[in-house]
PDB file of C-alpha atoms in Angstrom:
ATOM      1  CA  SER A  46     -51.185-232.321 176.553  1.00 32.00           C
ATOM      2  CA  ALA A  47     -51.188-229.578 174.146  1.00 36.00           C
ATOM      3  CA  PHE A  48     -50.312-230.150 170.606  1.00 34.00           C
ATOM      4  CA  THR A  49     -47.445-228.596 168.941  1.00 39.00           C
ATOM      5  CA  LYS A  50     -46.334-227.627 165.561  1.00 43.00           C
ATOM      6  CA  GLN A  51     -44.227-225.348 163.695  1.00 43.00           C
ATOM      7  CA  VAL A  52     -45.432-223.587 160.576  1.00 49.00           C
ATOM      8  CA  THR A  53     -43.360-222.307 157.756  1.00 52.00           C
ATOM      9  CA  GLU A  54     -45.212-220.208 155.072  1.00 59.00           C
ATOM     10  CA  PHE A  55     -43.969-219.928 151.592  1.00 59.00           C
ATOM     11  CA  THR A  56     -45.434-219.261 147.980  1.00 63.00           C
ATOM     12  CA  ILE A  57     -45.898-220.856 145.012  1.00 66.00           C
ATOM     13  CA  THR A  58     -47.116-219.629 141.513  1.00 68.00           C
ATOM     14  CA  ASP A  59     -49.243-221.805 138.898  1.00 66.00           C
ATOM     15  CA  ALA A  60     -51.320-220.702 136.037  1.00 61.00           C
ATOM     16  CA  PHE A  61     -53.912-219.495 138.386  1.00 62.00           C
ATOM     17  CA  GLY A  62     -51.945-216.932 139.993  1.00 65.00           C
ATOM     18  CA  VAL A  63     -49.777-216.504 143.286  1.00 67.00           C
ATOM     19  CA  HIS A  64     -50.822-218.808 146.527  1.00 64.00           C
ATOM     20  CA  THR A  65     -49.818-218.625 149.944  1.00 60.00           C
ATOM     21  CA  CYS A  66     -48.735-222.077 151.527  1.00 58.00           C
ATOM     22  CA  TYR A  67     -48.044-223.742 154.715  1.00 52.00           C
ATOM     23  CA  MET A  68     -45.451-226.478 155.675  1.00 52.00           C
ATOM     24  CA  TYR A  69     -46.366-227.718 159.303  1.00 45.00           C
ATOM     25  CA  TYR A  70     -45.507-230.632 161.453  1.00 42.00           C
ATOM     26  CA  GLU A  71     -47.851-232.784 162.891  1.00 43.00           C
ATOM     27  CA  ASP A  72     -46.668-236.297 163.665  1.00 41.00           C
ATOM     28  CA  GLY A  73     -45.259-236.035 160.171  1.00 38.00           C
ATOM     29  CA  VAL A  74     -45.209-233.370 157.386  1.00 38.00           C
ATOM     30  CA  GLY A  75     -47.888-231.829 155.481  1.00 39.00           C
ATOM     31  CA  SER A  76     -48.721-228.876 153.684  1.00 38.00           C
ATOM     32  CA  ASP A  77     -51.749-226.731 152.363  1.00 41.00           C
ATOM     33  CA  CYS A  78     -52.499-223.638 150.283  1.00 38.00           C
ATOM     34  CA  ASP A  79     -55.109-220.969 149.933  1.00 40.00           C
ATOM     35  CA  GLY A  80     -56.596-220.050 147.053  1.00 35.00           C
ATOM     36  CA  GLY A  81     -56.028-223.607 145.321  1.00 34.00           C
ATOM     37  CA  GLY A  82     -57.488-223.749 141.909  1.00 32.00           C
ATOM     38  CA  GLY A  83     -57.707-220.081 141.785  1.00 32.00           C
ATOM     39  CA  GLY A  84     -60.668-219.926 144.137  1.00 35.00           C
ATOM     40  CA  GLY A  85     -58.843-217.764 146.862  1.00 38.00           C
ATOM     41  CA  GLY A  86     -59.844-217.896 150.659  1.00 43.00           C
ATOM     42  CA  ASP A  87     -59.040-220.262 153.509  1.00 42.00           C
ATOM     43  CA  PRO A  88     -58.183-224.001 152.440  1.00 45.00           C
ATOM     44  CA  ASP A  89     -60.618-225.589 155.309  1.00 56.00           C
ATOM     45  CA  PRO A  90     -63.964-223.687 156.436  1.00 55.00           C
ATOM     46  CA  ASP A  91     -63.222-225.276 159.799  1.00 58.00           C
ATOM     47  CA  CYS A  92     -60.290-222.627 160.158  1.00 71.00           C
ATOM     48  CA  THR A  93     -62.649-219.904 160.957  1.00 74.00           C
ATOM     49  CA  GLN A  94     -62.856-218.739 164.556  1.00 80.00           C
ATOM     50  CA  ILE A  95     -65.833-220.633 166.128  1.00 86.00           C
ATOM     51  CA  LEU A  96     -66.145-218.112 169.135  1.00 86.00           C
ATOM     52  CA  THR A  97     -67.434-214.533 169.095  1.00 83.00           C
ATOM     53  CA  THR A  98     -64.170-213.059 170.034  1.00 81.00           C
ATOM     54  CA  SER A  99     -65.330-209.503 170.667  1.00 83.00           C
ATOM     55  CA  MET A 100     -66.987-210.991 173.919  1.00 86.00           C
ATOM     56  CA  ALA A 101     -70.492-210.065 172.501  1.00 83.00           C
ATOM     57  CA  GLY A 102     -72.799-212.660 173.519  1.00 84.00           C
ATOM     58  CA  TRP A 103     -70.608-214.144 176.333  1.00 93.00           C
ATOM     59  CA  THR A 104     -71.780-214.806 179.830  1.00 94.00           C
ATOM     60  CA  VAL A 105     -69.662-213.040 182.319  1.00 96.00           C
ATOM     61  CA  ASP A 106     -70.418-213.873 186.154  1.00 96.00           C
ATOM     62  CA  GLY A 107     -68.467-211.844 188.505  1.00 95.00           C
ATOM     63  CA  GLY A 108     -66.734-209.476 186.146  1.00 96.00           C
ATOM     64  CA  THR A 109     -67.013-207.556 182.856  1.00 95.00           C
ATOM     65  CA  ALA A 110     -66.080-207.982 179.364  1.00 93.00           C
ATOM     66  CA  SER A 111     -65.788-205.858 176.188  1.00 90.00           C
ATOM     67  CA  ALA A 112     -63.882-205.566 172.891  1.00 90.00           C
ATOM     68  CA  GLY A 113     -62.236-208.970 173.302  1.00 92.00           C
ATOM     69  CA  THR A 114     -61.159-208.425 177.036  1.00 95.00           C
ATOM     70  CA  ALA A 115     -62.685-209.854 180.322  1.00 97.00           C
ATOM     71  CA  THR A 116     -61.507-208.414 183.738  1.00 97.00           C
ATOM     72  CA  PHE A 117     -62.350-210.249 186.914  1.00 98.00           C
ATOM     73  CA  ASN A 118     -61.862-208.736 190.949  1.00 97.00           C
ATOM     74  CA  LEU A 119     -62.294-212.327 192.136  1.00 98.00           C
ATOM     75  CA  PRO A 120     -62.917-212.963 195.883  1.00 97.00           C
ATOM     76  CA  VAL A 121     -61.306-215.714 197.936  1.00 98.00           C
ATOM     77  CA  ALA A 122     -62.175-218.928 196.035  1.00 97.00           C
ATOM     78  CA  ALA A 123     -65.264-220.794 197.381  1.00 96.00           C
ATOM     79  CA  GLY A 124     -68.488-222.385 196.040  1.00 96.00           C
ATOM     80  CA  ASP A 125     -68.981-223.715 192.645  1.00 96.00           C
ATOM     81  CA  PRO A 126     -66.064-223.459 190.078  1.00 97.00           C
ATOM     82  CA  TRP A 127     -68.843-221.491 187.887  1.00 96.00           C
ATOM     83  CA  SER A 128     -69.602-219.009 190.451  1.00 96.00           C
ATOM     84  CA  CYS A 129     -67.484-216.598 188.586  1.00 97.00           C
ATOM     85  CA  GLN A 130     -66.825-217.518 184.940  1.00 97.00           C
ATOM     86  CA  LEU A 131     -66.467-216.402 181.116  1.00 97.00           C
ATOM     87  CA  VAL A 132     -68.871-218.696 179.069  1.00 96.00           C
ATOM     88  CA  GLN A 133     -69.813-218.894 175.452  1.00 95.00           C
ATOM     89  CA  ASN A 134     -73.100-221.167 174.680  1.00 93.00           C
ATOM     90  CA  GLY A 135     -74.587-222.211 171.432  1.00 93.00           C
ATOM     91  CA  LEU A 136     -71.398-223.553 169.617  1.00 94.00           C
ATOM     92  CA  THR A 137     -71.608-226.606 167.172  1.00 93.00           C
ATOM     93  CA  LEU A 138     -68.596-228.881 167.021  1.00 93.00           C
ATOM     94  CA  GLU A 139     -68.269-231.771 164.621  1.00 92.00           C
ATOM     95  CA  GLY A 140     -67.683-235.218 165.318  1.00 93.00           C
ATOM     96  CA  GLY A 141     -64.229-236.915 164.131  1.00 91.00           C
ATOM     97  CA  LYS A 142     -62.389-233.581 164.656  1.00 91.00           C
ATOM     98  CA  THR A 143     -60.004-232.443 167.364  1.00 90.00           C
ATOM     99  CA  TYR A 144     -60.447-228.700 168.260  1.00 91.00           C
ATOM    100  CA  ARG A 145     -57.921-226.424 169.770  1.00 91.00           C
ATOM    101  CA  ALA A 146     -58.883-224.032 172.720  1.00 93.00           C
ATOM    102  CA  LYS A 147     -56.555-221.185 173.443  1.00 93.00           C
ATOM    103  CA  PHE A 148     -56.875-217.731 175.574  1.00 95.00           C
ATOM    104  CA  THR A 149     -54.283-215.664 177.524  1.00 96.00           C
ATOM    105  CA  ILE A 150     -55.004-215.125 181.283  1.00 98.00           C
ATOM    106  CA  SER A 151     -53.090-213.335 183.933  1.00 98.00           C
ATOM    107  CA  SER A 152     -53.567-213.538 187.661  1.00 98.00           C
ATOM    108  CA  SER A 153     -52.356-211.217 190.542  1.00 98.00           C
ATOM    109  CA  ALA A 154     -52.188-214.114 192.876  1.00 98.00           C
ATOM    110  CA  THR A 155     -51.517-217.838 192.440  1.00 98.00           C
ATOM    111  CA  ARG A 156     -54.784-219.564 191.888  1.00 98.00           C
ATOM    112  CA  HIS A 157     -56.329-222.478 190.052  1.00 98.00           C
ATOM    113  CA  TYR A 158     -58.584-222.104 187.220  1.00 98.00           C
ATOM    114  CA  ARG A 159     -60.522-224.815 184.906  1.00 98.00           C
ATOM    115  CA  PHE A 160     -61.331-224.714 181.271  1.00 97.00           C
ATOM    116  CA  LEU A 161     -64.456-226.649 180.143  1.00 96.00           C
ATOM    117  CA  LEU A 162     -66.106-227.854 176.908  1.00 95.00           C
ATOM    118  CA  GLN A 163     -69.671-228.930 177.795  1.00 95.00           C
ATOM    119  CA  ASN A 164     -72.739-229.904 176.109  1.00 95.00           C
ATOM    120  CA  ALA A 165     -75.429-227.764 177.779  1.00 92.00           C
ATOM    121  CA  SER A 166     -77.859-230.146 176.708  1.00 92.00           C
ATOM    122  CA  GLY A 167     -77.619-232.370 179.726  1.00 91.00           C
ATOM    123  CA  TRP A 168     -74.284-231.203 180.879  1.00 92.00           C
ATOM    124  CA  ALA A 169     -72.001-233.895 179.571  1.00 94.00           C
ATOM    125  CA  VAL A 170     -68.560-232.809 179.866  1.00 94.00           C
ATOM    126  CA  LEU A 171     -66.517-232.942 176.426  1.00 93.00           C
ATOM    127  CA  GLY A 172     -63.326-231.652 177.751  1.00 92.00           C
ATOM    128  CA  GLN A 173     -61.728-230.416 180.936  1.00 95.00           C
ATOM    129  CA  GLU A 174     -58.569-228.915 181.950  1.00 96.00           C
ATOM    130  CA  ASP A 175     -57.525-227.633 185.242  1.00 97.00           C
ATOM    131  CA  PHE A 176     -54.265-225.357 185.393  1.00 97.00           C
ATOM    132  CA  THR A 177     -52.721-223.079 187.637  1.00 97.00           C
ATOM    133  CA  VAL A 178     -51.547-219.646 187.000  1.00 97.00           C
ATOM    134  CA  THR A 179     -48.996-217.943 189.573  1.00 97.00           C
ATOM    135  CA  ALA A 180     -49.116-214.540 190.919  1.00 98.00           C
ATOM    136  CA  GLY A 181     -48.064-211.955 188.235  1.00 97.00           C
ATOM    137  CA  GLN A 182     -47.932-214.511 185.654  1.00 95.00           C
ATOM    138  CA  THR A 183     -49.524-213.962 181.931  1.00 96.00           C
ATOM    139  CA  TYR A 184     -50.164-217.557 180.827  1.00 96.00           C
ATOM    140  CA  ASN A 185     -50.901-218.744 177.482  1.00 95.00           C
ATOM    141  CA  PHE A 186     -53.517-221.568 177.831  1.00 95.00           C
ATOM    142  CA  SER A 187     -53.701-223.926 174.932  1.00 93.00           C
ATOM    143  CA  VAL A 188     -55.184-227.590 174.789  1.00 92.00           C
ATOM    144  CA  ASP A 189     -56.623-229.860 172.231  1.00 91.00           C
ATOM    145  CA  PHE A 190     -59.860-231.926 172.568  1.00 91.00           C
ATOM    146  CA  PRO A 191     -60.972-234.606 170.260  1.00 92.00           C
ATOM    147  CA  ILE A 192     -64.956-234.555 169.443  1.00 92.00           C
ATOM    148  CA  THR A 193     -66.288-238.138 168.689  1.00 93.00           C
ATOM    149  CA  SER A 194     -69.869-237.027 168.043  1.00 94.00           C
ATOM    150  CA  THR A 195     -71.230-233.747 166.462  1.00 95.00           C
ATOM    151  CA  VAL A 196     -73.043-231.578 168.738  1.00 94.00           C
ATOM    152  CA  THR A 197     -75.044-228.935 167.281  1.00 94.00           C
ATOM    153  CA  GLY A 198     -75.937-225.698 168.894  1.00 94.00           C
ATOM    154  CA  THR A 199     -75.474-226.633 172.543  1.00 95.00           C
ATOM    155  CA  VAL A 200     -71.614-226.724 173.257  1.00 95.00           C
ATOM    156  CA  LEU A 201     -70.277-224.476 175.997  1.00 96.00           C
ATOM    157  CA  TYR A 202     -66.996-223.025 176.271  1.00 96.00           C
ATOM    158  CA  GLY A 203     -66.115-221.917 179.553  1.00 97.00           C
ATOM    159  CA  ILE A 204     -63.501-220.615 181.780  1.00 98.00           C
ATOM    160  CA  MET A 205     -64.111-221.384 185.422  1.00 98.00           C
ATOM    161  CA  LEU A 206     -62.849-218.610 188.056  1.00 98.00           C
ATOM    162  CA  GLY A 207     -64.792-219.486 191.159  1.00 97.00           C
ATOM    163  CA  GLY A 208     -64.338-222.276 193.678  1.00 97.00           C
ATOM    164  CA  VAL A 209     -61.841-224.662 191.551  1.00 98.00           C
ATOM    165  CA  ALA A 210     -59.664-225.002 194.632  1.00 97.00           C
ATOM    166  CA  PRO A 211     -61.479-223.303 197.595  1.00 97.00           C
ATOM    167  CA  GLY A 212     -59.434-221.147 199.938  1.00 97.00           C
ATOM    168  CA  ASP A 213     -57.135-219.957 196.951  1.00 98.00           C
ATOM    169  CA  PRO A 214     -56.589-216.182 197.468  1.00 98.00           C
ATOM    170  CA  ALA A 215     -58.443-213.334 196.083  1.00 98.00           C
ATOM    171  CA  SER A 216     -57.104-212.353 192.598  1.00 98.00           C
ATOM    172  CA  ASP A 217     -57.245-209.550 189.755  1.00 98.00           C
ATOM    173  CA  VAL A 218     -57.636-211.669 186.463  1.00 98.00           C
ATOM    174  CA  VAL A 219     -57.462-210.367 182.730  1.00 98.00           C
ATOM    175  CA  ILE A 220     -58.352-212.995 179.870  1.00 97.00           C
ATOM    176  CA  THR A 221     -57.864-212.054 176.408  1.00 95.00           C
ATOM    177  CA  ASN A 222     -57.134-213.886 173.104  1.00 93.00           C
ATOM    178  CA  VAL A 223     -59.874-216.448 173.448  1.00 94.00           C
ATOM    179  CA  SER A 224     -60.144-218.853 170.349  1.00 91.00           C
ATOM    180  CA  LEU A 225     -61.591-222.198 169.572  1.00 93.00           C
ATOM    181  CA  LYS A 226     -60.510-223.852 166.003  1.00 90.00           C
ATOM    182  CA  ASP A 227     -59.814-227.114 164.239  1.00 86.00           C
ATOM    183  CA  HIS A 228     -56.289-227.871 165.690  1.00 80.00           C
ATOM    184  CA  ASP A 229     -55.293-228.752 161.752  1.00 73.00           C
ATOM    185  CA  CYS A 230     -55.562-224.929 160.757  1.00 72.00           C
ATOM    186  CA  PRO A 231     -52.221-224.222 159.135  1.00 62.00           C
ATOM    187  CA  ASP A 232     -52.305-220.616 160.639  1.00 52.00           C
ATOM    188  CA  ASP A 233     -52.996-221.755 163.899  1.00 54.00           C
ATOM    189  CA  THR A 234     -49.287-221.536 165.222  1.00 52.00           C
ATOM    190  CA  PRO A 235     -48.202-222.241 168.937  1.00 49.00           C
ATOM    191  CA  LEU A 236     -48.358-219.595 171.315  1.00 48.00           C
ATOM    192  CA  PRO A 237     -45.165-218.362 173.010  1.00 48.00           C
ATOM    193  CA  ASN A 238     -45.185-221.218 175.903  1.00 48.00           C
ATOM    194  CA  GLU A 239     -45.679-224.027 173.240  1.00 44.00           C
ATOM    195  CA  ALA A 240     -42.103-224.813 172.006  1.00 39.00           C
ATOM    196  CA  PRO A 241     -42.613-226.884 168.955  1.00 39.00           C
ATOM    197  CA  ASP A 242     -41.277-230.590 168.575  1.00 39.00           C
ATOM    198  CA  VAL A 243     -39.976-229.963 164.916  1.00 37.00           C
ATOM    199  CA  THR A 244     -38.777-226.755 163.338  1.00 36.00           C
ATOM    200  CA  ILE A 245     -38.818-226.769 159.469  1.00 35.00           C
ATOM    201  CA  THR A 246     -36.648-223.857 158.449  1.00 38.00           C
ATOM    202  CA  ASN A 247     -36.489-224.278 154.748  1.00 41.00           C
ATOM    203  CA  VAL A 248     -38.580-225.705 151.867  1.00 41.00           C
ATOM    204  CA  THR A 249     -36.908-226.509 148.676  1.00 42.00           C
ATOM    205  CA  SER A 250     -39.435-228.544 146.736  1.00 42.00           C
ATOM    206  CA  LEU A 251     -42.991-229.659 147.189  1.00 41.00           C
TER     207      LEU A 251
END
């Protein structure tokens, strides 16, 4: 199931200047700040976006994509799940970390889809999640996958739109906001359908 947390942003001032900090819940409470030690920037390099979110360099089978949006006019579901797909290949994921995949998808008909993380060198499945989008729904997908061993340059991030459930009706699909990050990133707040388990509303001390 998707990991949830609530982030509260606050600032502290020290000899090095003003720093933006975050208090967040993740089976406990933790905090992190940017610009620590006067260095500035993100506290964790893994918090940078792993994907090319502009859709440049993506493989789009059965649709079109540009400027961060992919659109598909899907026929009745048949054949392989990857007969229609949105894929980015050539990614690197570090062993011992858990990554959060997110995107927003709308579907004009109720239909089954599949998210897939896969090592394209041998096609070992690193993570898979099937889901259903109902007719007219805009669905915020979010799921976490632990990676046990580092995979360098061959990870595939894919959204399978073909024959996941053969016989599903034809559908017009739009996909936006594709994302893949370390799930501990303090700026990776839950999407609207992810109700946080704990909300921290006030921070009185560090």
